[in-house]
Coordinates of C-alpha atoms in Angstrom, one line a residue:
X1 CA -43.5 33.5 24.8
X2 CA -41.5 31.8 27.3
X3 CA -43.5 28.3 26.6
X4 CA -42.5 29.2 23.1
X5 CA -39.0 29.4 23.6
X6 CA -38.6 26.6 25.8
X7 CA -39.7 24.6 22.8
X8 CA -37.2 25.6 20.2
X9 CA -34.5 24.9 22.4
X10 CA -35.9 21.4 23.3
X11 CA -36.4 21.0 19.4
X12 CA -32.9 22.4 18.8
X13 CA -31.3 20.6 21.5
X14 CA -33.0 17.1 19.8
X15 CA -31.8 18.1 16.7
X16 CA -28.4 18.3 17.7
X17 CA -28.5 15.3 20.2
X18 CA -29.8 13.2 17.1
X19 CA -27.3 14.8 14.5
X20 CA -24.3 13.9 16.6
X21 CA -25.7 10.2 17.4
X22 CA -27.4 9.5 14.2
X23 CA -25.6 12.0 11.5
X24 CA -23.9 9.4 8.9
X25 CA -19.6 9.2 8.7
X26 CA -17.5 7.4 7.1
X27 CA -16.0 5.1 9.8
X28 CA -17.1 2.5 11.2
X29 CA -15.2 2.8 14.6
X30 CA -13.7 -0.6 16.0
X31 CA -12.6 -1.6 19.8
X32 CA -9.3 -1.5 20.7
X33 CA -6.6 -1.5 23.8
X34 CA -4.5 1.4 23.7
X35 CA -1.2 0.5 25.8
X36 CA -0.5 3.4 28.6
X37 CA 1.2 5.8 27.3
X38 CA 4.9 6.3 29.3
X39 CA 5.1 9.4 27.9
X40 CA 8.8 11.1 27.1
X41 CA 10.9 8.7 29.8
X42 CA 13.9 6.2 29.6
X43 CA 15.6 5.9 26.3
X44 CA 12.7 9.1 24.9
X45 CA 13.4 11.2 28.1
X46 CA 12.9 15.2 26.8
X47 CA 15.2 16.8 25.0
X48 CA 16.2 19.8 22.3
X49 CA 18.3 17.7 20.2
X50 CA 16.4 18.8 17.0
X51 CA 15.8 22.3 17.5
X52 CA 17.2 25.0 15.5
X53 CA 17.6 23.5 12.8
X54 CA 18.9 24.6 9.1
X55 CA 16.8 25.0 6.4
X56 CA 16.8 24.6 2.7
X57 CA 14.3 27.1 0.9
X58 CA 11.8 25.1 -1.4
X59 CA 10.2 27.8 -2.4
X60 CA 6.4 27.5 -3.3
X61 CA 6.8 23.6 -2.2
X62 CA 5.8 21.7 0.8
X63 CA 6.0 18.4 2.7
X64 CA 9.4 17.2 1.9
X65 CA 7.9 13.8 2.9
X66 CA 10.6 11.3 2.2
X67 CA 14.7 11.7 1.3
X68 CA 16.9 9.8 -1.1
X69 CA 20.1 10.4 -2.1
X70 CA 20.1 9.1 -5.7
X71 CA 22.9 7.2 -7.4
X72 CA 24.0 10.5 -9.3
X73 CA 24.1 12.1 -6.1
X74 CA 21.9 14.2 -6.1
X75 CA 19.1 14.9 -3.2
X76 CA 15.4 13.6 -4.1
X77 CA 12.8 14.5 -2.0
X78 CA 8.6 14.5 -2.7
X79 CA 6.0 17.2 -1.8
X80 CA 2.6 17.8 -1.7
X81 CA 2.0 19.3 -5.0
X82 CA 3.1 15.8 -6.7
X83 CA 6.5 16.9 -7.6
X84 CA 9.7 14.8 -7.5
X85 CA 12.2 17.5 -6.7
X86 CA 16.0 17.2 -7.5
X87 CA 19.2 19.2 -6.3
X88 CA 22.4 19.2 -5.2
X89 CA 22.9 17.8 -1.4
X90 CA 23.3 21.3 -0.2
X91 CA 20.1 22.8 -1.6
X92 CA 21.0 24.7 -5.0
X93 CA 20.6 23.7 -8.2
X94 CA 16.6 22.7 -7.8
X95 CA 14.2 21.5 -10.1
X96 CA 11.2 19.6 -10.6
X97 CA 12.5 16.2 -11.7
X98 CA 8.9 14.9 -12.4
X99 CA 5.4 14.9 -11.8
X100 CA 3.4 11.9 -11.4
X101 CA 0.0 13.3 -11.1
X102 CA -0.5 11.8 -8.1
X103 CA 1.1 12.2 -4.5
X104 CA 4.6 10.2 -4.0
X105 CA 5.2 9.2 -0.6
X106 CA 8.5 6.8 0.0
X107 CA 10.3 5.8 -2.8
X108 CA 13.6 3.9 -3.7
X109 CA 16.4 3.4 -6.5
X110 CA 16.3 0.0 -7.6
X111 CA 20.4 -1.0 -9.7
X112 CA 19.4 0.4 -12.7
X113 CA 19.0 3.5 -11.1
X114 CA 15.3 3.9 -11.9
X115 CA 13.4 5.8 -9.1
X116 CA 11.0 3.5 -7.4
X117 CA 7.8 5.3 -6.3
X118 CA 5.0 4.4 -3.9
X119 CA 2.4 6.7 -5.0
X120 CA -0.7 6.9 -2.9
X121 CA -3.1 7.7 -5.8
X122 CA -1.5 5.8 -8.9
X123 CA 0.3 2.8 -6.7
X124 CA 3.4 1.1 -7.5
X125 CA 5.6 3.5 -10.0
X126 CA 8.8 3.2 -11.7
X127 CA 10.3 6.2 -13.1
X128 CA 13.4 6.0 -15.1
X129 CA 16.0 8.1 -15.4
X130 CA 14.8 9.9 -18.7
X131 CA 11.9 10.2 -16.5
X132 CA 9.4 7.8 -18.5
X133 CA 7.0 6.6 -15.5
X134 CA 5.5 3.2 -15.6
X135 CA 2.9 1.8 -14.0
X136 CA 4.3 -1.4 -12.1
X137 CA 1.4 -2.4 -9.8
X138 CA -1.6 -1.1 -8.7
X139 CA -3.6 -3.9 -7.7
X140 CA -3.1 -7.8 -5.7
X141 CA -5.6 -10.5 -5.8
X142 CA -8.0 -8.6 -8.0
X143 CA -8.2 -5.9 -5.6
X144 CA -6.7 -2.6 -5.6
X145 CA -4.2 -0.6 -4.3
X146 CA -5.6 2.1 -2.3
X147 CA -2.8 4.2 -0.5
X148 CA 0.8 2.9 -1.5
X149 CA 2.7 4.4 1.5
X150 CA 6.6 3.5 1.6
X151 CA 8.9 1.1 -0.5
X152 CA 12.0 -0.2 -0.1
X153 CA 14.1 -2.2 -3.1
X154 CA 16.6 -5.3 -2.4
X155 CA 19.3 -5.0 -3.5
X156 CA 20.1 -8.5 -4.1
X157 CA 16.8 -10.0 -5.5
X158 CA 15.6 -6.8 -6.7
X159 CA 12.5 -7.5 -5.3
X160 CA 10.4 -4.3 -4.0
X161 CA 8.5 -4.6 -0.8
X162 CA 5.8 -1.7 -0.1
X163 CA 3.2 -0.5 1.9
X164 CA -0.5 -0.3 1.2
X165 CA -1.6 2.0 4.3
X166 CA -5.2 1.1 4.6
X167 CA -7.7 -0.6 1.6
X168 CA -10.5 1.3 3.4
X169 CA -9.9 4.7 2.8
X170 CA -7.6 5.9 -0.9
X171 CA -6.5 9.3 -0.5
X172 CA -8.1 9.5 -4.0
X173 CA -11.6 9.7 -2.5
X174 CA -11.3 10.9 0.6
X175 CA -9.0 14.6 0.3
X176 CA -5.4 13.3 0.7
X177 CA -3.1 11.6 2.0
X178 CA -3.4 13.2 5.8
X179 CA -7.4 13.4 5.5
X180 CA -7.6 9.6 4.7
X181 CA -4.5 8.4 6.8
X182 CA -6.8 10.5 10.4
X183 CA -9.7 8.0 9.0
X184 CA -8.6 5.0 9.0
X185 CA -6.3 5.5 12.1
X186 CA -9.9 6.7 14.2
X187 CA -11.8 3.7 12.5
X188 CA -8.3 1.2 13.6
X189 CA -10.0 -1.6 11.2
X190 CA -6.2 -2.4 10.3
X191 CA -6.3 -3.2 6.6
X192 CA -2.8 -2.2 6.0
X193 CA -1.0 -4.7 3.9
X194 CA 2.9 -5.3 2.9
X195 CA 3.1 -6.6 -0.7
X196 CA 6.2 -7.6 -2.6
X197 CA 6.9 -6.8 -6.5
X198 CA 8.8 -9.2 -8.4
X199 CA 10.1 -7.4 -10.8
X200 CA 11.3 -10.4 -13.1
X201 CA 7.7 -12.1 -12.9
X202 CA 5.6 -8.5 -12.9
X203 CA 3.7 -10.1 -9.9
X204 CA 2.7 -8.8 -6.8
X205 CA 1.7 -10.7 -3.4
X206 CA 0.6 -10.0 -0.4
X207 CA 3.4 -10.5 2.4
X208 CA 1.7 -9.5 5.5
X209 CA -2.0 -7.9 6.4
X210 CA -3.9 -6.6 9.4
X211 CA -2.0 -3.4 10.3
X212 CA -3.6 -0.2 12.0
X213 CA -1.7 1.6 8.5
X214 CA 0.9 0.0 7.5
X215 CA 3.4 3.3 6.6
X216 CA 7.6 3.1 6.2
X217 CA 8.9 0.0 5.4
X218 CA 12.7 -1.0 5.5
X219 CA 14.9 -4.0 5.0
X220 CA 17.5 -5.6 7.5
X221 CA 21.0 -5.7 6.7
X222 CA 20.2 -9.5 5.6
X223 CA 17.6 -8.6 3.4
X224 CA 16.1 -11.0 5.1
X225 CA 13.4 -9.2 7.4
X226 CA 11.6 -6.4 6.7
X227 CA 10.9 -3.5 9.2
X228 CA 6.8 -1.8 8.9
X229 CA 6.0 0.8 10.9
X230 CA 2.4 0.4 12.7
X231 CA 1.3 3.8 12.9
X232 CA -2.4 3.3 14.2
X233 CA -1.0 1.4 17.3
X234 CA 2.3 3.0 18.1
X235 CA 4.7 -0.1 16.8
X236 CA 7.1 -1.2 14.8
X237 CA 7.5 -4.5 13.4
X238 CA 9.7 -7.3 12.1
X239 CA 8.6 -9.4 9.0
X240 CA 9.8 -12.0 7.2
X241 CA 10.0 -11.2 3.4
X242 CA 9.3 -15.3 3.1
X243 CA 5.6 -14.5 4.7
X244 CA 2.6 -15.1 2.5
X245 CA -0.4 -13.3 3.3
X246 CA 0.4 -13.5 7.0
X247 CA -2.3 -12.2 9.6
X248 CA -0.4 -10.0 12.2
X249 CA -3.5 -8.5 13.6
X250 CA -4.9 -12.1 14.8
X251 CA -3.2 -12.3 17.9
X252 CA -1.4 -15.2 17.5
X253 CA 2.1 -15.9 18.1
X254 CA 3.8 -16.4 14.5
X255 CA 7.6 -16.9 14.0
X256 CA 7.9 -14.9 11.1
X257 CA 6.2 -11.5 12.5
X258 CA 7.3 -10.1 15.8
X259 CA 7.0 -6.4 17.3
X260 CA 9.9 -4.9 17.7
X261 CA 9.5 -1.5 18.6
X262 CA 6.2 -1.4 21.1
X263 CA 4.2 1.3 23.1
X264 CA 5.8 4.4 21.0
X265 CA 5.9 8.0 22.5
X266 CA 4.3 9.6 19.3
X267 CA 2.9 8.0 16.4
X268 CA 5.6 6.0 13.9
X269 CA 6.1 7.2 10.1
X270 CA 8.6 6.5 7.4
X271 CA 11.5 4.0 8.1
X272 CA 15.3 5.0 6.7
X273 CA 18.0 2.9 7.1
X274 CA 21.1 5.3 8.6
X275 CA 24.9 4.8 8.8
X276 CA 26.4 1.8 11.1
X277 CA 23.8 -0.1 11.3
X278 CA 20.9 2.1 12.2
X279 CA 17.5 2.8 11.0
X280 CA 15.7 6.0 11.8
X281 CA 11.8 6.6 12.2
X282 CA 10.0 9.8 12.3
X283 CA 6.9 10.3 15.4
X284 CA 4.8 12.3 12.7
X285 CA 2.6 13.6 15.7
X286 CA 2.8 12.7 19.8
X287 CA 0.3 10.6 21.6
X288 CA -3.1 12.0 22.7
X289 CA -4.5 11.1 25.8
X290 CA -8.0 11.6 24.8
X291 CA -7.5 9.5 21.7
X292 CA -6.1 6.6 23.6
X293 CA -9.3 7.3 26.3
X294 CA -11.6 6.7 23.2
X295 CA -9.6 3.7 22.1
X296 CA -12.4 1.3 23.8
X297 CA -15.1 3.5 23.0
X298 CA -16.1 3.1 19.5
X299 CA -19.7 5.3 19.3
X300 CA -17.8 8.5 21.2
X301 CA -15.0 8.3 18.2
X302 CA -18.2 8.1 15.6
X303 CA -19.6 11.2 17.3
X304 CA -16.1 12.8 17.6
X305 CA -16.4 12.8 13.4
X306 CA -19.6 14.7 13.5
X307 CA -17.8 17.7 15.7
X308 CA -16.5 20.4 13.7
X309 CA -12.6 19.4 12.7
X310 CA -11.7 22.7 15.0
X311 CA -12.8 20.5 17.8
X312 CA -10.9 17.2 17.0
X313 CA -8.4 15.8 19.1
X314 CA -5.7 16.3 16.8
X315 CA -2.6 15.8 18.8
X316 CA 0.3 18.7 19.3
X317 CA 2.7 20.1 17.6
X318 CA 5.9 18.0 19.0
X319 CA 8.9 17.5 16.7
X320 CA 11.0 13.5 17.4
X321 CA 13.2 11.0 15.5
X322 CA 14.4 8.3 17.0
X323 CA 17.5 5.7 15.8
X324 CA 17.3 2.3 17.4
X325 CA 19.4 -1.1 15.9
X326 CA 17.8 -4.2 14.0
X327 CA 17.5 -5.9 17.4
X328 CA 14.7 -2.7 18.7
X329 CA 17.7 -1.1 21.3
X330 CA 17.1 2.7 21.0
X331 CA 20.1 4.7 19.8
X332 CA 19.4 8.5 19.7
X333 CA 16.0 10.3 20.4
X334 CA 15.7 13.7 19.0
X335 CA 13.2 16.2 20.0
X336 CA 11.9 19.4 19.7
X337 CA 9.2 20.3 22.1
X338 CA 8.2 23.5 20.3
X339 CA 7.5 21.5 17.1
X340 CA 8.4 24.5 15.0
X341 CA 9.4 22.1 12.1
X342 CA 5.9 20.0 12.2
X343 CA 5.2 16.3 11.5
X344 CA 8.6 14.7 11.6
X345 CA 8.6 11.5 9.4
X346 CA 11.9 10.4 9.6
X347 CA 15.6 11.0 9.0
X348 CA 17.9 11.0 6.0
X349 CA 21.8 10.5 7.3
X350 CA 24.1 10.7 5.2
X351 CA 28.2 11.3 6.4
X352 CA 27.5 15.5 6.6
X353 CA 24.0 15.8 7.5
X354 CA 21.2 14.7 8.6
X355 CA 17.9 16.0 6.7
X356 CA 14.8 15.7 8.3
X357 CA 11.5 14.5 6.2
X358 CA 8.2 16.2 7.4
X359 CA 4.7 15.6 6.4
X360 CA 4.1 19.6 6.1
X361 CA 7.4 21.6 6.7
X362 CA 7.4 24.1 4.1
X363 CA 11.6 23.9 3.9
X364 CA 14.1 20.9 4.0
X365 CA 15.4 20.9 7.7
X366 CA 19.1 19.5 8.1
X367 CA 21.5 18.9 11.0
X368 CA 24.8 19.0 10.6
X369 CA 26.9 15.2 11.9

């Protein structure tokens, strides 16, 4: 009996030895050099600075992702269930403005006032104010448009500058936005792309590639540079909207791409230009130390995929926005240890308030200036 035994644990313990080495995913883990993490010190010493905040009921909605103030002054924000809500800047008078059918993530006005939508299932939308949507892209090169992430419009050229997080994994096929976004972060292949829509030719190009997902995107005063947020590496960069199809990931040294924002406490999300010269950026989620230890060890992140998700290394609940100038000087760092109001994307400041974007919040959290 014992013999017996002995034997169907060895056969079990194979079975689970070859599951977790062999069992197919759908990564395809890549090396990489985390930096060391300097954890909350300097300019993102700790704090409570975005604790207790007020909310705004949305009722049965959730994942007030991304903030506008539209030209009729009314708040815009997007949630999971695909709606476009609308309301007065104080919460009351809500309603659904739109559906797309897909999952809106950043989005813009352009100077007709039409609401300019980067939708990761359906791409590039435009939505007018009679609330006609039309397709505007959602493909480059013959390829498509897997996650469109964040936009921003210029206001001079009109020209609108987006975000395609990763052409590896579509939140179309792969459960949603956050279920594809975890993917291609843990497989840190850095496919992200920047494209540019010229809306007076209808075409799109490619302005920059080879980002760990490539999510907010925002334009310098000049509208000159553009700002991307790296989240798969902890960065932020600075673009030039003249580059064509530049290479950032090849480790060269290229005048028209720079990091400006390097070695980030948490992991960067959606990019919102503030008041006096500012531009704010959510840390959706803190740094892991056990991700950054598997950072260099691509077969333990395969086998980390084959673990039930309850045993994923899914980093804290840790609430931070942080303000820094065009020139990468931090100007404010806003924390909330508890994380009560969870995945912080960015901030929405307008002369009253600030409101604060989250990926999963299931109210509209605002501060008061």
């Amino acid at each position: 009996m014992l013999k017996k035994t002995l034997a169907a644990f060895g056969l079990l313990l194979l079975a689970a030895i070859a599951y977790l080495a062999l069992w197919p995913v759908p990564v395809r883990p890549v090396v990489w050099s985390a930096p060391t993490d300097p954890g909350y010190t300097g300019a993102f010493a700790v704090n409570d600075h975005l604790a207790q905040l007020n909310m705004i009921d949305l009722g049965r909605e959730e994942g007030p992702e991304h903030i506008v103030i539209g030209p009729d002054g009314k708040l815009y924000t997007t949630v999971l269930s695909g709606n476009i809500l609308r309301m007065n800047p104080d919460g009351s008078a809500q309603e659904a403005f739109v559906n797309t059918g897909g999952r809106v993530l950043g989005f813009d006005f352009d100077s007709s006032g039409n609401l300019i939508a980067a939708d990761a299932i359906k791409g590039l939308l435009s939505i007018s104010p009679s609330k006609q949507i039309t397709v505007l892209a959602n493909q480059v090169d013959g390829q498509p448009i897997r996650y469109a992430d964040g936009v921003v419009v210029a206001r001079g050229s009109g020209t609108m500058y987006f975000t395609d997080a990763s052409t590896r994994f579509a939140p179309a096929e792969w459960g949603g936005t956050f279920e594809a976004s975890v993917l291609d972060i843990l497989e840190q292949s850095a496919t992200g792309r920047v494209l540019a829509y010229d809306p007076a030719t209808k075409a799109t190009r490619v302005v920059a590639r080879g980002l760990a997902f490539a999510n907010g995107i925002a334009l310098s005063a000049d509208e000159k540079s553009l700002f991307v947020a790296e989240t798969g590496k902890y960065r932020v960069w600075k673009i030039g909207i003249d580059a064509s199809n530049l290479d950032v990931g090849a480790g060269t040294a290229n005048p028209q791409a720079a990091v400006l924002l390097d070695n980030l406490p948490g992991y960067p999300d959606n990019l919102m230009r503030g008041l006096d010269g500012k531009i704010w950026v959510g840390l959706v989620k803190p740094r892991n130390p056990t991700i950054d230890k598997l950072a260099n060890k691509p077969f333990l992140r395969s086998v980390t995929m084959r673990l039930p998700r309850s045993l994923w290394p899914v980093p804290k609940a840790y609430g931070h926005v942080v303000a820094f100038s065009e020139d990468g000087k931090v100007l404010a760092s806003m924390q909330d240890a508890t994380g009560a109001y969870p995945e912080t994307t960015a901030v929405t400041e307008t002369r009253d308030r600030l409101y604060v974007q989250s990926l999963h919040a299931k109210g509209l959290g605002w501060l008061k200036r």
